[in-house]
mmCIF file with all atom_site columns, C-alpha atoms in Angstrom:
data_model
loop_
_atom_site.group_PDB
_atom_site.id
_atom_site.type_symbol
_atom_site.label_atom_id
_atom_site.label_alt_id
_atom_site.label_comp_id
_atom_site.label_asym_id
_atom_site.label_entity_id
_atom_site.label_seq_id
_atom_site.pdbx_PDB_ins_code
_atom_site.Cartn_x
_atom_site.Cartn_y
_atom_site.Cartn_z
_atom_site.occupancy
_atom_site.B_iso_or_equiv
_atom_site.pdbx_formal_charge
_atom_site.auth_seq_id
_atom_site.auth_comp_id
_atom_site.auth_asym_id
_atom_site.auth_atom_id
_atom_site.pdbx_PDB_model_num
ATOM 1   C CA . GLY A 1 1   ? -8.228  11.569  11.931  1.00 76.00 ? 1   GLY A CA 1
ATOM 2   C CA . ARG A 1 2   ? -9.933  12.784  8.699   1.00 82.00 ? 2   ARG A CA 1
ATOM 3   C CA . TYR A 1 3   ? -11.394 9.705   8.018   1.00 86.00 ? 3   TYR A CA 1
ATOM 4   C CA . ARG A 1 4   ? -13.150 7.473   9.734   1.00 88.00 ? 4   ARG A CA 1
ATOM 5   C CA . VAL A 1 5   ? -12.225 3.067   8.349   1.00 90.00 ? 5   VAL A CA 1
ATOM 6   C CA . ILE A 1 6   ? -15.702 1.839   8.379   1.00 89.00 ? 6   ILE A CA 1
ATOM 7   C CA . GLU A 1 7   ? -15.657 -1.494  5.359   1.00 91.00 ? 7   GLU A CA 1
ATOM 8   C CA . GLY A 1 8   ? -12.054 -3.024  3.641   1.00 93.00 ? 8   GLY A CA 1
ATOM 9   C CA . ILE A 1 9   ? -12.838 -4.757  0.634   1.00 93.00 ? 9   ILE A CA 1
ATOM 10  C CA . MET A 1 10  ? -10.805 -7.302  -1.039  1.00 94.00 ? 10  MET A CA 1
ATOM 11  C CA . SER A 1 11  ? -10.888 -7.988  -5.259  1.00 95.00 ? 11  SER A CA 1
ATOM 12  C CA . PRO A 1 12  ? -9.598  -11.087 -6.053  1.00 95.00 ? 12  PRO A CA 1
ATOM 13  C CA . VAL A 1 13  ? -8.439  -10.044 -10.363 1.00 95.00 ? 13  VAL A CA 1
ATOM 14  C CA . ASN A 1 14  ? -10.131 -11.903 -12.718 1.00 96.00 ? 14  ASN A CA 1
ATOM 15  C CA . ASP A 1 15  ? -8.125  -15.429 -14.478 1.00 95.00 ? 15  ASP A CA 1
ATOM 16  C CA . ASP A 1 16  ? -8.702  -13.409 -18.086 1.00 94.00 ? 16  ASP A CA 1
ATOM 17  C CA . TYR A 1 17  ? -5.484  -10.525 -16.837 1.00 93.00 ? 17  TYR A CA 1
ATOM 18  C CA . ARG A 1 18  ? -2.851  -13.308 -17.631 1.00 91.00 ? 18  ARG A CA 1
ATOM 19  C CA . LYS A 1 19  ? -0.600  -13.473 -14.789 1.00 90.00 ? 19  LYS A CA 1
ATOM 20  C CA . LYS A 1 20  ? 2.060   -16.004 -14.610 1.00 90.00 ? 20  LYS A CA 1
ATOM 21  C CA . GLY A 1 21  ? 0.913   -18.133 -12.192 1.00 90.00 ? 21  GLY A CA 1
ATOM 22  C CA . LEU A 1 22  ? -2.392  -17.179 -11.146 1.00 93.00 ? 22  LEU A CA 1
ATOM 23  C CA . VAL A 1 23  ? -4.642  -19.832 -10.577 1.00 94.00 ? 23  VAL A CA 1
ATOM 24  C CA . SER A 1 24  ? -8.267  -19.511 -10.180 1.00 95.00 ? 24  SER A CA 1
ATOM 25  C CA . ALA A 1 25  ? -9.902  -16.939 -8.585  1.00 96.00 ? 25  ALA A CA 1
ATOM 26  C CA . ARG A 1 26  ? -12.117 -20.116 -7.490  1.00 96.00 ? 26  ARG A CA 1
ATOM 27  C CA . HIS A 1 27  ? -9.972  -21.034 -5.704  1.00 97.00 ? 27  HIS A CA 1
ATOM 28  C CA . ARG A 1 28  ? -8.240  -17.068 -4.606  1.00 97.00 ? 28  ARG A CA 1
ATOM 29  C CA . ILE A 1 29  ? -11.703 -16.379 -3.610  1.00 97.00 ? 29  ILE A CA 1
ATOM 30  C CA . ALA A 1 30  ? -11.673 -19.424 -0.881  1.00 98.00 ? 30  ALA A CA 1
ATOM 31  C CA . MET A 1 31  ? -8.056  -18.351 0.629   1.00 97.00 ? 31  MET A CA 1
ATOM 32  C CA . ALA A 1 32  ? -9.207  -14.829 1.629   1.00 97.00 ? 32  ALA A CA 1
ATOM 33  C CA . LYS A 1 33  ? -12.903 -15.879 2.953   1.00 97.00 ? 33  LYS A CA 1
ATOM 34  C CA . LEU A 1 34  ? -10.502 -18.377 5.351   1.00 98.00 ? 34  LEU A CA 1
ATOM 35  C CA . ALA A 1 35  ? -7.534  -15.944 5.736   1.00 97.00 ? 35  ALA A CA 1
ATOM 36  C CA . LEU A 1 36  ? -10.466 -13.043 6.366   1.00 97.00 ? 36  LEU A CA 1
ATOM 37  C CA . GLU A 1 37  ? -12.485 -16.212 9.079   1.00 96.00 ? 37  GLU A CA 1
ATOM 38  C CA . THR A 1 38  ? -10.906 -13.379 11.898  1.00 95.00 ? 38  THR A CA 1
ATOM 39  C CA . SER A 1 39  ? -11.160 -9.656  10.385  1.00 96.00 ? 39  SER A CA 1
ATOM 40  C CA . ASP A 1 40  ? -14.561 -8.113  11.624  1.00 94.00 ? 40  ASP A CA 1
ATOM 41  C CA . TRP A 1 41  ? -14.511 -4.384  8.683   1.00 94.00 ? 41  TRP A CA 1
ATOM 42  C CA . ILE A 1 42  ? -12.489 -6.673  5.544   1.00 95.00 ? 42  ILE A CA 1
ATOM 43  C CA . ARG A 1 43  ? -14.612 -8.555  3.241   1.00 93.00 ? 43  ARG A CA 1
ATOM 44  C CA . VAL A 1 44  ? -14.064 -10.477 0.055   1.00 95.00 ? 44  VAL A CA 1
ATOM 45  C CA . ASP A 1 45  ? -15.914 -9.470  -2.960  1.00 93.00 ? 45  ASP A CA 1
ATOM 46  C CA . PRO A 1 46  ? -15.907 -12.025 -6.067  1.00 94.00 ? 46  PRO A CA 1
ATOM 47  C CA . TRP A 1 47  ? -17.414 -9.333  -8.798  1.00 93.00 ? 47  TRP A CA 1
ATOM 48  C CA . GLU A 1 48  ? -14.382 -8.178  -10.533 1.00 94.00 ? 48  GLU A CA 1
ATOM 49  C CA . SER A 1 49  ? -13.390 -11.536 -11.268 1.00 95.00 ? 49  SER A CA 1
ATOM 50  C CA . GLU A 1 50  ? -17.101 -12.944 -11.977 1.00 94.00 ? 50  GLU A CA 1
ATOM 51  C CA . GLN A 1 51  ? -16.715 -10.946 -14.795 1.00 94.00 ? 51  GLN A CA 1
ATOM 52  C CA . GLU A 1 52  ? -16.830 -12.588 -18.248 1.00 94.00 ? 52  GLU A CA 1
ATOM 53  C CA . THR A 1 53  ? -12.680 -11.414 -18.656 1.00 94.00 ? 53  THR A CA 1
ATOM 54  C CA . TRP A 1 54  ? -10.432 -8.552  -16.983 1.00 94.00 ? 54  TRP A CA 1
ATOM 55  C CA . THR A 1 55  ? -11.891 -5.492  -15.722 1.00 93.00 ? 55  THR A CA 1
ATOM 56  C CA . GLU A 1 56  ? -9.443  -1.908  -15.184 1.00 94.00 ? 56  GLU A CA 1
ATOM 57  C CA . THR A 1 57  ? -9.613  -1.022  -11.912 1.00 94.00 ? 57  THR A CA 1
ATOM 58  C CA . VAL A 1 58  ? -11.020 2.815   -12.274 1.00 93.00 ? 58  VAL A CA 1
ATOM 59  C CA . LYS A 1 59  ? -13.462 0.119   -13.477 1.00 92.00 ? 59  LYS A CA 1
ATOM 60  C CA . VAL A 1 60  ? -13.973 -1.898  -11.061 1.00 93.00 ? 60  VAL A CA 1
ATOM 61  C CA . LEU A 1 61  ? -13.672 0.860   -8.027  1.00 91.00 ? 61  LEU A CA 1
ATOM 62  C CA . SER A 1 62  ? -16.643 3.142   -10.314 1.00 87.00 ? 62  SER A CA 1
ATOM 63  C CA . LEU A 1 63  ? -18.912 0.504   -12.189 1.00 79.00 ? 63  LEU A CA 1
ATOM 64  C CA . SER A 1 64  ? -19.198 -3.198  -9.364  1.00 60.00 ? 64  SER A CA 1
ATOM 65  C CA . PHE A 1 65  ? -19.421 -1.142  -6.283  1.00 55.00 ? 65  PHE A CA 1
ATOM 66  C CA . PRO A 1 66  ? -24.476 -0.613  -7.133  1.00 40.00 ? 66  PRO A CA 1
ATOM 67  C CA . ILE A 1 67  ? -26.225 0.576   -3.690  1.00 41.00 ? 67  ILE A CA 1
ATOM 68  C CA . LYS A 1 68  ? -29.581 1.483   -2.769  1.00 33.00 ? 68  LYS A CA 1
ATOM 69  C CA . ILE A 1 69  ? -28.773 4.360   0.603   1.00 35.00 ? 69  ILE A CA 1
ATOM 70  C CA . LEU A 1 70  ? -32.725 5.936   1.807   1.00 34.00 ? 70  LEU A CA 1
ATOM 71  C CA . SER A 1 71  ? -33.598 7.806   -1.866  1.00 31.00 ? 71  SER A CA 1
ATOM 72  C CA . LEU A 1 72  ? -29.756 7.525   -3.369  1.00 38.00 ? 72  LEU A CA 1
ATOM 73  C CA . GLU A 1 73  ? -28.483 5.528   -5.967  1.00 39.00 ? 73  GLU A CA 1
ATOM 74  C CA . PHE A 1 74  ? -24.977 5.812   -6.006  1.00 39.00 ? 74  PHE A CA 1
ATOM 75  C CA . ILE A 1 75  ? -22.404 3.812   -9.081  1.00 37.00 ? 75  ILE A CA 1
ATOM 76  C CA . SER A 1 76  ? -20.433 1.237   -6.774  1.00 43.00 ? 76  SER A CA 1
ATOM 77  C CA . HIS A 1 77  ? -20.350 -2.557  -6.134  1.00 48.00 ? 77  HIS A CA 1
ATOM 78  C CA . HIS A 1 78  ? -18.611 -1.502  -3.443  1.00 50.00 ? 78  HIS A CA 1
ATOM 79  C CA . HIS A 1 79  ? -20.577 0.798   -1.357  1.00 47.00 ? 79  HIS A CA 1
ATOM 80  C CA . ARG A 1 80  ? -23.186 -1.926  -0.398  1.00 47.00 ? 80  ARG A CA 1
ATOM 81  C CA . ILE A 1 81  ? -22.950 -0.854  3.201   1.00 46.00 ? 81  ILE A CA 1
ATOM 82  C CA . PRO A 1 82  ? -26.329 -0.855  5.643   1.00 45.00 ? 82  PRO A CA 1
ATOM 83  C CA . LEU A 1 83  ? -27.595 1.782   7.020   1.00 42.00 ? 83  LEU A CA 1
ATOM 84  C CA . GLN A 1 84  ? -29.777 2.216   10.130  1.00 42.00 ? 84  GLN A CA 1
ATOM 85  C CA . SER A 1 85  ? -31.206 4.978   11.998  1.00 38.00 ? 85  SER A CA 1
ATOM 86  C CA . LYS A 1 86  ? -30.297 6.155   14.872  1.00 38.00 ? 86  LYS A CA 1
ATOM 87  C CA . THR A 1 87  ? -32.802 5.420   17.594  1.00 37.00 ? 87  THR A CA 1
ATOM 88  C CA . LYS A 1 88  ? -33.162 1.587   16.282  1.00 39.00 ? 88  LYS A CA 1
ATOM 89  C CA . GLY A 1 89  ? -29.667 0.049   15.303  1.00 38.00 ? 89  GLY A CA 1
ATOM 90  C CA . ILE A 1 90  ? -31.093 -1.889  12.456  1.00 37.00 ? 90  ILE A CA 1
ATOM 91  C CA . ALA A 1 91  ? -29.745 -1.919  9.466   1.00 39.00 ? 91  ALA A CA 1
ATOM 92  C CA . LYS A 1 92  ? -32.486 -2.565  6.770   1.00 40.00 ? 92  LYS A CA 1
ATOM 93  C CA . THR A 1 93  ? -31.375 -6.236  6.283   1.00 40.00 ? 93  THR A CA 1
ATOM 94  C CA . GLY A 1 94  ? -33.386 -6.231  9.850   1.00 41.00 ? 94  GLY A CA 1
ATOM 95  C CA . LYS A 1 95  ? -29.650 -7.762  11.661  1.00 42.00 ? 95  LYS A CA 1
ATOM 96  C CA . PRO A 1 96  ? -27.487 -5.565  14.124  1.00 43.00 ? 96  PRO A CA 1
ATOM 97  C CA . SER A 1 97  ? -25.615 -3.590  12.983  1.00 46.00 ? 97  SER A CA 1
ATOM 98  C CA . LYS A 1 98  ? -21.241 -2.961  13.965  1.00 47.00 ? 98  LYS A CA 1
ATOM 99  C CA . TYR A 1 99  ? -22.060 0.958   12.901  1.00 44.00 ? 99  TYR A CA 1
ATOM 100 C CA . ARG A 1 100 ? -24.424 0.575   15.528  1.00 44.00 ? 100 ARG A CA 1
ATOM 101 C CA . ASN A 1 101 ? -23.212 3.527   17.973  1.00 45.00 ? 101 ASN A CA 1
ATOM 102 C CA . LEU A 1 102 ? -22.106 6.346   15.478  1.00 43.00 ? 102 LEU A CA 1
ATOM 103 C CA . SER A 1 103 ? -24.086 9.302   16.965  1.00 42.00 ? 103 SER A CA 1
ATOM 104 C CA . PHE A 1 104 ? -25.335 10.815  12.965  1.00 39.00 ? 104 PHE A CA 1
ATOM 105 C CA . PRO A 1 105 ? -29.030 10.885  12.516  1.00 39.00 ? 105 PRO A CA 1
ATOM 106 C CA . PHE A 1 106 ? -27.800 7.980   10.072  1.00 43.00 ? 106 PHE A CA 1
ATOM 107 C CA . VAL A 1 107 ? -24.589 5.551   9.494   1.00 50.00 ? 107 VAL A CA 1
ATOM 108 C CA . PHE A 1 108 ? -23.438 8.384   7.251   1.00 54.00 ? 108 PHE A CA 1
ATOM 109 C CA . PRO A 1 109 ? -23.143 12.552  7.147   1.00 64.00 ? 109 PRO A CA 1
ATOM 110 C CA . VAL A 1 110 ? -22.193 11.815  4.127   1.00 73.00 ? 110 VAL A CA 1
ATOM 111 C CA . LEU A 1 111 ? -21.745 9.781   0.753   1.00 79.00 ? 111 LEU A CA 1
ATOM 112 C CA . PRO A 1 112 ? -18.965 7.714   2.251   1.00 84.00 ? 112 PRO A CA 1
ATOM 113 C CA . GLU A 1 113 ? -15.606 7.298   0.060   1.00 88.00 ? 113 GLU A CA 1
ATOM 114 C CA . LEU A 1 114 ? -13.914 4.488   -1.972  1.00 92.00 ? 114 LEU A CA 1
ATOM 115 C CA . LYS A 1 115 ? -10.716 4.736   -2.243  1.00 94.00 ? 115 LYS A CA 1
ATOM 116 C CA . LEU A 1 116 ? -7.534  2.614   -3.246  1.00 96.00 ? 116 LEU A CA 1
ATOM 117 C CA . LEU A 1 117 ? -5.441  0.687   -1.243  1.00 95.00 ? 117 LEU A CA 1
ATOM 118 C CA . CYS A 1 118 ? -1.760  -0.324  -2.227  1.00 93.00 ? 118 CYS A CA 1
ATOM 119 C CA . GLY A 1 119 ? 1.671   -0.712  -1.689  1.00 90.00 ? 119 GLY A CA 1
ATOM 120 C CA . ALA A 1 120 ? 4.789   1.778   -2.201  1.00 88.00 ? 120 ALA A CA 1
ATOM 121 C CA . ASP A 1 121 ? 5.927   -0.019  -5.417  1.00 86.00 ? 121 ASP A CA 1
ATOM 122 C CA . PHE A 1 122 ? 2.441   0.164   -6.661  1.00 90.00 ? 122 PHE A CA 1
ATOM 123 C CA . LEU A 1 123 ? 2.630   3.783   -7.274  1.00 90.00 ? 123 LEU A CA 1
ATOM 124 C CA . GLN A 1 124 ? 6.247   2.734   -9.855  1.00 89.00 ? 124 GLN A CA 1
ATOM 125 C CA . THR A 1 125 ? 4.094   0.743   -12.358 1.00 92.00 ? 125 THR A CA 1
ATOM 126 C CA . PHE A 1 126 ? 2.025   3.686   -12.797 1.00 93.00 ? 126 PHE A CA 1
ATOM 127 C CA . LYS A 1 127 ? 5.119   4.545   -15.703 1.00 90.00 ? 127 LYS A CA 1
ATOM 128 C CA . THR A 1 128 ? 5.258   1.263   -16.948 1.00 90.00 ? 128 THR A CA 1
ATOM 129 C CA . PRO A 1 129 ? 4.307   1.597   -20.666 1.00 90.00 ? 129 PRO A CA 1
ATOM 130 C CA . ASN A 1 130 ? 0.981   0.508   -21.554 1.00 89.00 ? 130 ASN A CA 1
ATOM 131 C CA . LEU A 1 131 ? -0.103  -0.384  -18.248 1.00 91.00 ? 131 LEU A CA 1
ATOM 132 C CA . TRP A 1 132 ? -1.973  2.174   -17.275 1.00 94.00 ? 132 TRP A CA 1
ATOM 133 C CA . ARG A 1 133 ? -4.086  4.554   -20.113 1.00 94.00 ? 133 ARG A CA 1
ATOM 134 C CA . GLU A 1 134 ? -3.316  8.187   -18.001 1.00 94.00 ? 134 GLU A CA 1
ATOM 135 C CA . GLU A 1 135 ? -6.676  9.413   -17.712 1.00 95.00 ? 135 GLU A CA 1
ATOM 136 C CA . HIS A 1 136 ? -7.867  6.421   -15.159 1.00 95.00 ? 136 HIS A CA 1
ATOM 137 C CA . ILE A 1 137 ? -4.319  6.587   -13.367 1.00 96.00 ? 137 ILE A CA 1
ATOM 138 C CA . LYS A 1 138 ? -5.984  10.643  -13.360 1.00 96.00 ? 138 LYS A CA 1
ATOM 139 C CA . GLU A 1 139 ? -9.620  9.724   -12.405 1.00 96.00 ? 139 GLU A CA 1
ATOM 140 C CA . ILE A 1 140 ? -7.965  6.970   -9.854  1.00 96.00 ? 140 ILE A CA 1
ATOM 141 C CA . VAL A 1 141 ? -6.428  9.438   -7.833  1.00 96.00 ? 141 VAL A CA 1
ATOM 142 C CA . GLU A 1 142 ? -8.446  12.380  -8.309  1.00 96.00 ? 142 GLU A CA 1
ATOM 143 C CA . LYS A 1 143 ? -12.187 10.510  -8.026  1.00 94.00 ? 143 LYS A CA 1
ATOM 144 C CA . PHE A 1 144 ? -11.009 8.197   -5.203  1.00 94.00 ? 144 PHE A CA 1
ATOM 145 C CA . GLY A 1 145 ? -7.790  8.728   -3.976  1.00 95.00 ? 145 GLY A CA 1
ATOM 146 C CA . LEU A 1 146 ? -4.870  6.220   -3.231  1.00 96.00 ? 146 LEU A CA 1
ATOM 147 C CA . VAL A 1 147 ? -3.805  4.874   0.722   1.00 95.00 ? 147 VAL A CA 1
ATOM 148 C CA . CYS A 1 148 ? -0.519  3.646   0.118   1.00 95.00 ? 148 CYS A CA 1
ATOM 149 C CA . ILE A 1 149 ? 1.316   1.228   2.616   1.00 92.00 ? 149 ILE A CA 1
ATOM 150 C CA . SER A 1 150 ? 4.995   2.605   2.741   1.00 86.00 ? 150 SER A CA 1
ATOM 151 C CA . ARG A 1 151 ? 7.624   -0.798  1.978   1.00 83.00 ? 151 ARG A CA 1
ATOM 152 C CA . ALA A 1 152 ? 11.505  -1.457  1.746   1.00 81.00 ? 152 ALA A CA 1
ATOM 153 C CA . GLY A 1 153 ? 12.510  -0.322  -1.244  1.00 81.00 ? 153 GLY A CA 1
ATOM 154 C CA . SER A 1 154 ? 10.040  1.688   -1.793  1.00 83.00 ? 154 SER A CA 1
ATOM 155 C CA . ASP A 1 155 ? 9.829   5.866   -2.181  1.00 88.00 ? 155 ASP A CA 1
ATOM 156 C CA . PRO A 1 156 ? 6.697   6.896   -2.724  1.00 91.00 ? 156 PRO A CA 1
ATOM 157 C CA . ALA A 1 157 ? 7.497   9.970   -2.476  1.00 92.00 ? 157 ALA A CA 1
ATOM 158 C CA . GLN A 1 158 ? 9.985   9.972   -5.405  1.00 91.00 ? 158 GLN A CA 1
ATOM 159 C CA . TYR A 1 159 ? 7.401   8.792   -6.977  1.00 92.00 ? 159 TYR A CA 1
ATOM 160 C CA . ILE A 1 160 ? 5.270   11.415  -6.292  1.00 94.00 ? 160 ILE A CA 1
ATOM 161 C CA . ASN A 1 161 ? 7.352   13.341  -7.058  1.00 94.00 ? 161 ASN A CA 1
ATOM 162 C CA . GLU A 1 162 ? 9.237   11.967  -10.336 1.00 92.00 ? 162 GLU A CA 1
ATOM 163 C CA . SER A 1 163 ? 5.122   12.520  -11.879 1.00 93.00 ? 163 SER A CA 1
ATOM 164 C CA . ASP A 1 164 ? 3.251   16.142  -12.875 1.00 95.00 ? 164 ASP A CA 1
ATOM 165 C CA . LEU A 1 165 ? -0.329  14.068  -12.545 1.00 95.00 ? 165 LEU A CA 1
ATOM 166 C CA . LEU A 1 166 ? 0.185   12.320  -9.239  1.00 95.00 ? 166 LEU A CA 1
ATOM 167 C CA . THR A 1 167 ? 2.139   15.698  -7.730  1.00 96.00 ? 167 THR A CA 1
ATOM 168 C CA . LYS A 1 168 ? -0.937  18.128  -8.411  1.00 97.00 ? 168 LYS A CA 1
ATOM 169 C CA . PHE A 1 169 ? -3.353  15.325  -7.332  1.00 97.00 ? 169 PHE A CA 1
ATOM 170 C CA . GLN A 1 170 ? -0.459  14.203  -3.879  1.00 95.00 ? 170 GLN A CA 1
ATOM 171 C CA . HIS A 1 171 ? -3.897  15.861  -1.445  1.00 95.00 ? 171 HIS A CA 1
ATOM 172 C CA . ASN A 1 172 ? -5.480  12.662  -2.187  1.00 96.00 ? 172 ASN A CA 1
ATOM 173 C CA . ILE A 1 173 ? -2.696  10.462  -2.327  1.00 96.00 ? 173 ILE A CA 1
ATOM 174 C CA . PHE A 1 174 ? -2.511  9.062   1.944   1.00 95.00 ? 174 PHE A CA 1
ATOM 175 C CA . LEU A 1 175 ? 1.395   8.242   2.690   1.00 94.00 ? 175 LEU A CA 1
ATOM 176 C CA . VAL A 1 176 ? 1.116   5.478   5.067   1.00 92.00 ? 176 VAL A CA 1
ATOM 177 C CA . LYS A 1 177 ? 4.225   4.676   7.589   1.00 88.00 ? 177 LYS A CA 1
ATOM 178 C CA . GLU A 1 178 ? 4.384   0.515   7.949   1.00 85.00 ? 178 GLU A CA 1
ATOM 179 C CA . TRP A 1 179 ? 6.725   0.834   11.349  1.00 87.00 ? 179 TRP A CA 1
ATOM 180 C CA . ILE A 1 180 ? 6.300   -2.911  12.750  1.00 88.00 ? 180 ILE A CA 1
ATOM 181 C CA . GLN A 1 181 ? 7.721   -3.507  8.119   1.00 83.00 ? 181 GLN A CA 1
ATOM 182 C CA . ASN A 1 182 ? 6.110   -6.853  6.841   1.00 83.00 ? 182 ASN A CA 1
ATOM 183 C CA . GLU A 1 183 ? 8.211   -8.406  4.039   1.00 83.00 ? 183 GLU A CA 1
ATOM 184 C CA . ILE A 1 184 ? 6.518   -11.480 3.239   1.00 87.00 ? 184 ILE A CA 1
ATOM 185 C CA . SER A 1 185 ? 6.218   -11.114 -0.496  1.00 86.00 ? 185 SER A CA 1
ATOM 186 C CA . ALA A 1 186 ? 3.451   -13.444 -2.394  1.00 89.00 ? 186 ALA A CA 1
ATOM 187 C CA . THR A 1 187 ? 5.643   -14.967 -5.082  1.00 88.00 ? 187 THR A CA 1
ATOM 188 C CA . GLN A 1 188 ? 8.398   -16.111 -2.361  1.00 92.00 ? 188 GLN A CA 1
ATOM 189 C CA . ILE A 1 189 ? 5.455   -17.806 -0.499  1.00 94.00 ? 189 ILE A CA 1
ATOM 190 C CA . ARG A 1 190 ? 4.400   -19.455 -3.958  1.00 93.00 ? 190 ARG A CA 1
ATOM 191 C CA . TYR A 1 191 ? 7.887   -20.744 -4.449  1.00 92.00 ? 191 TYR A CA 1
ATOM 192 C CA . ALA A 1 192 ? 8.473   -22.532 -1.365  1.00 95.00 ? 192 ALA A CA 1
ATOM 193 C CA . LEU A 1 193 ? 5.159   -24.116 -1.831  1.00 94.00 ? 193 LEU A CA 1
ATOM 194 C CA . CYS A 1 194 ? 6.344   -25.279 -5.008  1.00 92.00 ? 194 CYS A CA 1
ATOM 195 C CA . ARG A 1 195 ? 9.923   -26.772 -3.401  1.00 93.00 ? 195 ARG A CA 1
ATOM 196 C CA . GLY A 1 196 ? 7.672   -28.674 -0.179  1.00 93.00 ? 196 GLY A CA 1
ATOM 197 C CA . LEU A 1 197 ? 8.632   -26.521 2.177   1.00 95.00 ? 197 LEU A CA 1
ATOM 198 C CA . SER A 1 198 ? 6.840   -24.858 4.893   1.00 96.00 ? 198 SER A CA 1
ATOM 199 C CA . VAL A 1 199 ? 4.594   -21.754 4.936   1.00 96.00 ? 199 VAL A CA 1
ATOM 200 C CA . LYS A 1 200 ? 3.335   -22.854 8.357   1.00 97.00 ? 200 LYS A CA 1
ATOM 201 C CA . TYR A 1 201 ? 3.276   -18.730 10.261  1.00 95.00 ? 201 TYR A CA 1
ATOM 202 C CA . LEU A 1 202 ? 3.353   -16.912 7.379   1.00 95.00 ? 202 LEU A CA 1
ATOM 203 C CA . VAL A 1 203 ? -0.715  -17.926 5.787   1.00 95.00 ? 203 VAL A CA 1
ATOM 204 C CA . PRO A 1 204 ? -3.445  -18.882 8.202   1.00 96.00 ? 204 PRO A CA 1
ATOM 205 C CA . ASP A 1 205 ? -3.105  -22.461 8.809   1.00 97.00 ? 205 ASP A CA 1
ATOM 206 C CA . SER A 1 206 ? -6.635  -22.884 6.916   1.00 97.00 ? 206 SER A CA 1
ATOM 207 C CA . VAL A 1 207 ? -4.811  -21.567 4.213   1.00 97.00 ? 207 VAL A CA 1
ATOM 208 C CA . ILE A 1 208 ? -2.381  -24.429 4.422   1.00 97.00 ? 208 ILE A CA 1
ATOM 209 C CA . SER A 1 209 ? -4.987  -27.189 4.882   1.00 97.00 ? 209 SER A CA 1
ATOM 210 C CA . TYR A 1 210 ? -6.841  -25.481 1.985   1.00 98.00 ? 210 TYR A CA 1
ATOM 211 C CA . ILE A 1 211 ? -3.473  -25.227 -0.801  1.00 96.00 ? 211 ILE A CA 1
ATOM 212 C CA . ALA A 1 212 ? -2.749  -28.853 1.019   1.00 95.00 ? 212 ALA A CA 1
ATOM 213 C CA . HIS A 1 213 ? -5.680  -30.426 0.562   1.00 97.00 ? 213 HIS A CA 1
ATOM 214 C CA . HIS A 1 214 ? -6.691  -28.917 -4.114  1.00 95.00 ? 214 HIS A CA 1
ATOM 215 C CA . ASN A 1 215 ? -2.861  -29.265 -4.665  1.00 94.00 ? 215 ASN A CA 1
ATOM 216 C CA . ILE A 1 216 ? -2.463  -25.338 -5.716  1.00 94.00 ? 216 ILE A CA 1
ATOM 217 C CA . TYR A 1 217 ? 0.370   -23.474 -6.312  1.00 92.00 ? 217 TYR A CA 1
ATOM 218 C CA . THR A 1 218 ? 3.125   -26.330 -7.769  1.00 90.00 ? 218 THR A CA 1
ATOM 219 C CA . GLU A 1 219 ? 5.493   -26.598 -10.224 1.00 88.00 ? 219 GLU A CA 1
ATOM 220 C CA . GLU A 1 220 ? 2.540   -26.732 -13.078 1.00 88.00 ? 220 GLU A CA 1
ATOM 221 C CA . SER A 1 221 ? 0.412   -23.760 -11.821 1.00 87.00 ? 221 SER A CA 1
ATOM 222 C CA . GLU A 1 222 ? 3.294   -21.449 -11.679 1.00 87.00 ? 222 GLU A CA 1
ATOM 223 C CA . GLN A 1 223 ? 3.920   -22.592 -15.199 1.00 88.00 ? 223 GLN A CA 1
ATOM 224 C CA . LYS A 1 224 ? 0.459   -21.170 -15.320 1.00 88.00 ? 224 LYS A CA 1
ATOM 225 C CA . ASN A 1 225 ? -0.040  -17.990 -19.034 1.00 87.00 ? 225 ASN A CA 1
ATOM 226 C CA . GLU A 1 226 ? 4.000   -18.307 -19.116 1.00 88.00 ? 226 GLU A CA 1
ATOM 227 C CA . GLY A 1 227 ? 4.422   -16.408 -21.851 1.00 85.00 ? 227 GLY A CA 1
ATOM 228 C CA . ASP A 1 228 ? 1.239   -14.615 -21.771 1.00 89.00 ? 228 ASP A CA 1
ATOM 229 C CA . LEU A 1 229 ? 1.100   -10.830 -22.157 1.00 87.00 ? 229 LEU A CA 1
ATOM 230 C CA . LEU A 1 230 ? -0.744  -9.064  -19.266 1.00 88.00 ? 230 LEU A CA 1
ATOM 231 C CA . GLN A 1 231 ? -4.072  -8.023  -20.755 1.00 88.00 ? 231 GLN A CA 1
ATOM 232 C CA . PRO A 1 232 ? -3.680  -4.587  -20.169 1.00 88.00 ? 232 PRO A CA 1
ATOM 233 C CA . LEU A 1 233 ? -0.974  -4.816  -22.210 1.00 86.00 ? 233 LEU A CA 1
ATOM 234 C CA . LYS A 1 234 ? -2.900  -6.403  -25.420 1.00 84.00 ? 234 LYS A CA 1
ATOM 235 C CA . LEU A 1 235 ? -5.903  -3.596  -24.751 1.00 80.00 ? 235 LEU A CA 1
ATOM 236 C CA . HIS A 1 236 ? -3.871  -0.777  -24.446 1.00 70.00 ? 236 HIS A CA 1
#
C-alpha cells in the first residue's frame, strides 16, 4: 500500500557486458518484446543495449531513463510516462491513457520513483570483488532502492544483515515473498535448447518459434565470450 506501480521496464544488457553465452542484443530485445505482448504494464527499453559500450547499472538508472513532465525535466529516460488532466484523461500524445482513472489533478501528485527489481541472489553479487563499486551500490540503494524477490536457497535478509551499507539503507530495500515459487532458470533453458530438448510451457510459443527461426542458443552460441572477463571486472 505504500506505492502504486505504474510501469515495469525490462532493460536488456549491452553486448559488451561480455557474459559467456550472451546472444546479440537484437535477438534479446526481440524475444523480450514477444514475451511481453500479453502484458499491459511491462515494456522493453532498448536504450542500454544500444549504447556503444556496456553502461554501469547506476548510470542506466540515472541517465538512460530524459523526459519532460509539464515544465519539469528529469534525468531519467525510464520516467517517460504520459501525464493528462483529470478531466480529459488523454495523454500529451493524444492517445487514450491507461492512467485516466487515477483521481489526481494530474497523474502524479509526486514525482514517480524508479526502483531496481532483482532476485534475492542479486544481493550476493554486491560482495563479488571488483564487480561493483561501493559508491555505486550506495547510490542505487539510497537514491533509487531495490525490490527484491525471494528465491529458493537465497536469504536476502541475511545478505542485508551481513552488509553495513545494505543495513544502513534497508528501509529502501523491499523484500517480496514469492509464495508460488518459480525456479525456471534461463541457464537451464539454454542448456535444454542446446541439447534439442523441448522448452514448451517454460517460455512463450512465440519466443520458441523465434529461437528456432534464427537458430540461436546453440552449442556455438553458449561458447560466445568464453574466457573473457565481464566488462565491470575489466573496468574496476
